Structures are given as C-alpha cells and as structure tokens.
Amino acid sequence: MATIYEVAALAGVSPATVSRVFNGNTVSPEKARAVREAAARLAFTPNKTARRLRKQSSEVVALLIPDIENPFFTALARGVEDKAQEKGFSVVLCNTDDDPGKELRYLEIAASEQMAGVILAPASDEADLGAIASLGRPVVAVDRTTPYPVDAVKVDNRAAGIAATTALFDAGHRKIACIAGPVGIEATEDRFLGWRQVMTARRAAGPENYLQHANFRADGGHAAMRRLLALPEPPDAVVTTNNLMGVGALQAIVEAGVDPAKFGLAVVGELPFMFLTPPAVVQVRLPARHLGTTAATMLLERIGGDAQPPRTIVLRAELA
Amino acid sequence: MATIYEVAALAGVSPATVSRVFNGNTVSPEKARAVREAAARLAFTPNKTARRLRKQSSEVVALLIPDIENPFFTALARGVEDKAQEKGFSVVLCNTDDDPGKELRYLEIAASEQMAGVILAPASDEADLGAIASLGRPVVAVDRTTPYPVDAVKVDNRAAGIAATTALFDAGHRKIACIAGPVGIEATEDRFLGWRQVMTARRAAGPENYLQHANFRADGGHAAMRRLLALPEPPDAVVTTNNLMGVGALQAIVEAGVDPAKFGLAVVGELPFMFLTPPAVVQVRLPARHLGTTAATMLLERIGGDAQPPRTIVLRAELA
DNA sequence: GTTCTTGACGAAATCGATTTCTTGGACTTC
DNA sequence: GAAGTCCAAGAAATCGATTTCGTCAAGAAC
C-alpha cells in the first residue's frame, strides 16, 4: 500500500500538498495534476486509520439491533444502509441479542473506533449512552426511545395496537387476548396499551390472563399461545405485539387443530414470507425500512453539524 | 477519553510502561498495580485507532454477504459472530447485493481499514481479492468458492440437489422441473447439476424449458414458477436451488390454484418461518450457521498465523 | 516605490498507541 | 572484585495521514 509520502516523492511535492489535493484545498493545477498522476500510478489509497487518528472521526456509523434474524430489523438495516451508502458512509451492523451487556460493549467499541455516530435500537431502558455521548458523537434511537436526550424515530405503537385490535373487533371477535413482549420495552408496551384501550373502551376486557408476556421470538409467541388455548375459557382471537411472536402464535394455533381462518389473529408487524397466511390474519404493517432511512438521515444531519434540540419523529403504521 | 499519557502521568511511569501493562509484558508488580489503578480511575480505554495504525492490524473481521434479508445468510452471519465474539473479535457485516462493484468497494474498505480478515460469500466468480490478498490478510470463501487460492467452506451442493430431486422421485413425481439461480454462481449450478444427474440417470429428463433460471429472490422464483405452469405440458413437481426462490414458487403454485399438497416442491434450503407449508414440501436443510462458525474458525486460525496450504471444507446438507 | 494582502506550499507538529533502543542497576560467575 | 548477563523501564522513533505555522512571491493599494 502506497503512502502519501511515496506519492509526494514521485510527484515532487510535499506530503502536505498531496493531502490538500485529496481534501479539496488550494493547490495549483499543475501540482494537482502531478499528484493525481503519481497517486494513480502507485494505486494510492489513503490509509483510513491514520486519517481517522488525526481527524478523530471516521465515515463509519454503527447500527445496533437486537436480532439480526428478525426481518423487521434487517429491513430497517437496509434502510439505514441505503441512506448511508448514498452519503459515502459505511455501516457496521452489530447484533445485541437484547443483551444490555453486549450492547454496552458495542457502544464502547463504537467510541474507541471513533465511529461517526450510532443508530441504536436500545436493548433496555437503561442503555448507557454515557460513553459516546460524552465524546459528542451523535446517537439516534430507533424503534424504541431512551431517557437520554437524543434524536429518535419510532412508530406510533399505540395506534398500531389500536388498529390491530379494532380490526379483530370489526371482524366480530370479542374475546381478544394479547401476546405482548417482555416488560420494560417501550415499543411493545405501547402496542399492548393500544389493545387494552380498545378492550376497555368497548367494555370487552377479558380475564387478566388474556395478557401474556413472552420473549420477542417465535418460540415465545408459540408458548404464550399454547397457554392461552389451554385456558378454561380460551380467547377467540389474539393480538401479538411483534412479527415473530405472531409467527409462533399462528404455529400454535395450527398445531392445536384450531382453524386459523376462524380464530382471529392480528399481528403488529408483518408475518415474514407468509402469503400462505389465512387471509383472515390482520397485519399492521410497520415502516421498517423507512424507519431506517429516517434514522440515517437524522444521524447524518447531526454528523454534518446540525445542532438543533433533539427531535422525535413518529411514523404511522398502516393496516394492510 | 483518557490517553495512555495521562494514565502514565497519574501512575508516575512512562507511557511505554502503561502499554506494557496492557500488553502482557514484563513490568514489576508495583508499577503494574499503579498503572491499573490509574487506568481505572481515568476510565481509560486504549484508542483502537492509534493501536491499529501502529500494529497495522485490528481485531475486526469483515463478513460480506449478498443479501442480508435472506435468512440463510443471517443464520450464517450469526455463526460467524458467535465464533468471532468468543475470540474477542468484532464482525462488520457488509451487504453486497450480489453486485461485484459493491463487493469490490467493501473489499477495499476492509483493506484500508486494516481489518484482520475477510469472510466472503463471493458475488461472482471474479471477485477481486487482489487488494487484500496482497496485504497478506486472510480470506475465507463461504458458500461459494473463488479461483483464488484461499480457504473455503461450502456445502456439498450436488448431493443436496440429488437428495431434493430423488425425494420428489420417490414421492411418485416424474415431470420434475428445476428453478435455478443466475448462471455463473457455483452453489446454485451444482445443485442444478444434481437435479439433472438424477433426471438423466432415471431417464426422465423433460423438455429443455423445464430448467428455468431466476434471480435468487422470491420474486424470481415466483416468475419462474409462473412460466413453468404456463407451459403446454407443465411439470408436476419442481426443485428450487435456494430458499427464497422456493418461497416464490410456492406462492405462484398457490395463486394458480394448484394444490400444493399434490404438486411436488423440493427446496434446497429451508422455507423460512414456513410451518404452514404443506407437509409434502421437501426441504434439504443447509447448515447455514455451521457454515459460519466453520468459516470463522478457519479465518481466526489464519489470523493466528496458521500457514498451511488452503483447505476447502465441505459440509453435508441433510434432508429434513 | 513601499507597504499590505493574498495564496501556494513546505516544514514540522500532531493524533495515541506500540516498539526499538538505551541505560542503569541487580545478580552471576570465576 | 572485575567482567558478563539479565531485566525493568524511560526516551524516542514509528505508523500515515491532517493541519498549523511560517515563508516567499505575486499582485493590490496608495
């Protein structure tokens, strides 16, 4: 790998001038040409590490998501990538497994690698943004918010929960249960609150155990659904607060021999690759990719120096 | 962020000694203790960028995959991550979209960011490994091989194709078509060759247009399946050479009003989240995650200095 | 014609670690 | 006790870029 010094020597200028050529500073046309020629001949690529050490920042942003195998987050990742790529930034994807420890470790890496910024789907309410925040690196929370004063992009989760529940109601269901995610995660709590709001407003609130908490994955949804079906008075419909739990619930329904076309299922999110889904299943489509592009846009604005007070952008989910 | 100099000053030693403490060199116990104490008090984290500049290498490996939204590759990514994490390495995920241009750009980034190594699912046969290879950074090809002499981990794709096709045969199908991926991609070609081998051996080769090429995604499989169903003498079964094309094919079958329980479908790979799949669907399970851990293990061995000649490890797929 | 401004550009400092070189003291060895 | 060995630890060089500072010359202003 050729260095700036070799290029300078070949072009007959100082290293400083080479740097200036590549950073758009004032250099006379002849020298500029000489430098470019020398650089081309040596196949010179600036050493990013050296540049980063000097500039104390890089053109890399970190994206921390809880589950790389969840299509919602990969769609989000794609949105982030598209936007970042467009502006010449690279994206580093980190999988936190919803583990605050892993999350913290990745945040520290982001700091010590002097990444330009972080987009974070926080694993918990107490995501410790201290390290990067103190470095003045921008952070954007996505899908979930944090107590820290940072930009955020989220979905109107309560509305999504209301839409899902209302659709089941309109389809004639009354005994509507809810499979919610782990407690303490805002996105899922708001969706479950939407469900409760509808049930209360319509005076249809069922027994307490119509609310089941589960982990965010298919196995959690599956187990929760089995618990619901085993109740003395099982529900005739269910709302799940994310996509994978919906997958699990549907699986449990089918396994139990219940006709999924009759049993009401509403999912906040999309059942991935699931066109075989009985048409009766209600899906509230979340703008995952759009969430990603929006978050990336905000982050890049901040990186560009935008210093307005933190904003929260709320996107609407649409019934599909 | 505290630097090594501040730690040195606080501990009353030289920066060199601080470095030695953190890199396991000979330092007297008292000084070591003093340094650790000072480091703790200042919340010192070594600056990775500076260290990387000096050491000319980092503890980050790049993983280049063609499609982050394909569950096969995310499972693979998880495998890589697990192993890397275990050894204290971070993984940077890059999405090439099967675009040789993007792939090349990421390879250059990997080089100029002095990453320790690269795991690559090559977008094309001509993946240009020149840049990193010349830096002496190890590369492991995964899922697909390359003409370059590097380690590789792959699946016995022909056997997988044979298993898929044979299963359809055993179920009584004779007019078996094949939806293969784009030409020039080894993994998919071997699978299709497995199909052809069985068809020829059993003297059941159908018309030429029973072989359809498609892109690797669901929409490609969908379109190809429609073409097959529109033939004057449509097949009564089909093998798809990857998972997403299988999803698309199944969708087309259902849409066309054909009973998916009667029509034979065999997929090399797993239909993601598809337990609603008619049980008749044959899936040849690919060891995606295992592919990832194996590749990571090999890469880390190389990074550790292992210099034996390039190996290719072939994993078997199992009928499920 | 002298002073001031301006712009190109080289020399050298800088970012923060690692590593080589050196030094000085403790410890062997004969 | 002199010479040789060993080891901890500081000084300084190094990685490869960017950036500050200073110089010098050309052009502007009066």
Short mmCIF file of N, CA, C and O (backbone and C1' of nucleotides) in Angstrom, two decimals, chain B residues 3-5 19 47 51 54, chain C residues 15-21:
data_model
loop_
_atom_site.label_atom_id
_atom_site.label_comp_id
_atom_site.label_asym_id
_atom_site.label_seq_id
_atom_site.Cartn_x
_atom_site.Cartn_y
_atom_site.Cartn_z
N THR B 3 -5.96 9.25 27.68
CA THR B 3 -4.95 8.62 26.85
C THR B 3 -3.93 7.92 27.73
O THR B 3 -3.91 8.06 28.96
N ILE B 4 -3.07 7.22 27.08
CA ILE B 4 -2.05 6.46 27.77
C ILE B 4 -1.09 7.41 28.52
O ILE B 4 -0.50 7.06 29.54
N TYR B 5 -0.97 8.64 28.00
CA TYR B 5 -0.06 9.61 28.62
C TYR B 5 -0.61 10.08 29.96
O TYR B 5 0.13 10.23 30.93
N SER B 19 1.68 0.87 28.31
CA SER B 19 1.43 -0.04 27.19
C SER B 19 1.81 -1.46 27.56
O SER B 19 1.07 -2.40 27.30
N ASN B 47 -7.03 3.60 22.75
CA ASN B 47 -7.55 4.08 21.48
C ASN B 47 -7.22 3.08 20.39
O ASN B 47 -6.08 2.89 20.01
N ARG B 51 -3.74 2.28 18.04
CA ARG B 51 -3.15 0.95 18.14
C ARG B 51 -3.12 0.28 16.78
O ARG B 51 -2.16 -0.37 16.38
N ARG B 54 -0.45 1.66 14.49
CA ARG B 54 0.87 1.18 14.82
C ARG B 54 1.04 -0.31 14.49
O ARG B 54 2.01 -0.72 13.89
P DC C 15 -2.00 16.30 20.03
"O5'" DC C 15 -2.87 15.06 19.56
"C5'" DC C 15 -4.00 15.21 18.73
"C4'" DC C 15 -4.35 13.88 18.11
"C3'" DC C 15 -4.09 12.70 19.04
"O3'" DC C 15 -5.31 12.35 19.68
"C1'" DC C 15 -3.30 12.28 16.80
P DG C 16 -5.25 12.07 21.28
"O5'" DG C 16 -4.66 10.60 21.38
"C5'" DG C 16 -5.44 9.52 20.91
"C4'" DG C 16 -4.61 8.26 20.92
"C3'" DG C 16 -3.99 7.92 22.28
"O3'" DG C 16 -4.18 6.54 22.49
"C1'" DG C 16 -2.35 7.89 20.62
P DA C 17 -4.04 5.92 23.98
"O5'" DA C 17 -2.92 4.80 23.79
"C5'" DA C 17 -3.22 3.52 23.38
"C4'" DA C 17 -2.45 3.12 22.14
"C3'" DA C 17 -1.28 2.18 22.38
"O3'" DA C 17 -1.75 0.85 22.25
"C1'" DA C 17 -0.77 3.88 20.75
P DT C 18 -0.87 -0.34 22.79
"O5'" DT C 18 0.36 -0.37 21.77
"C5'" DT C 18 0.14 -0.91 20.47
"C4'" DT C 18 1.45 -0.94 19.72
"C3'" DT C 18 2.48 -1.93 20.25
"O3'" DT C 18 3.03 -2.54 19.10
"C1'" DT C 18 3.45 0.21 20.12
P DT C 19 3.87 -3.90 19.24
"O5'" DT C 19 5.37 -3.35 19.07
"C5'" DT C 19 5.66 -2.54 17.94
"C4'" DT C 19 7.08 -2.03 18.05
"C3'" DT C 19 8.06 -3.00 18.71
"O3'" DT C 19 9.28 -2.91 18.00
"C1'" DT C 19 8.18 -0.95 19.80
P DT C 20 10.26 -4.15 17.96
"O5'" DT C 20 11.67 -3.42 17.73
"C5'" DT C 20 11.73 -2.33 16.82
"C4'" DT C 20 12.65 -1.25 17.35
"C3'" DT C 20 13.99 -1.78 17.84
"O3'" DT C 20 15.02 -1.01 17.23
"C1'" DT C 20 13.04 -0.35 19.44
P DC C 21 16.51 -1.53 17.30
"O5'" DC C 21 17.17 -0.41 18.23
"C5'" DC C 21 16.62 0.90 18.18
"C4'" DC C 21 17.18 1.77 19.30
"C3'" DC C 21 18.54 1.30 19.85
"O3'" DC C 21 19.35 2.46 20.02
"C1'" DC C 21 16.95 1.47 21.60
#
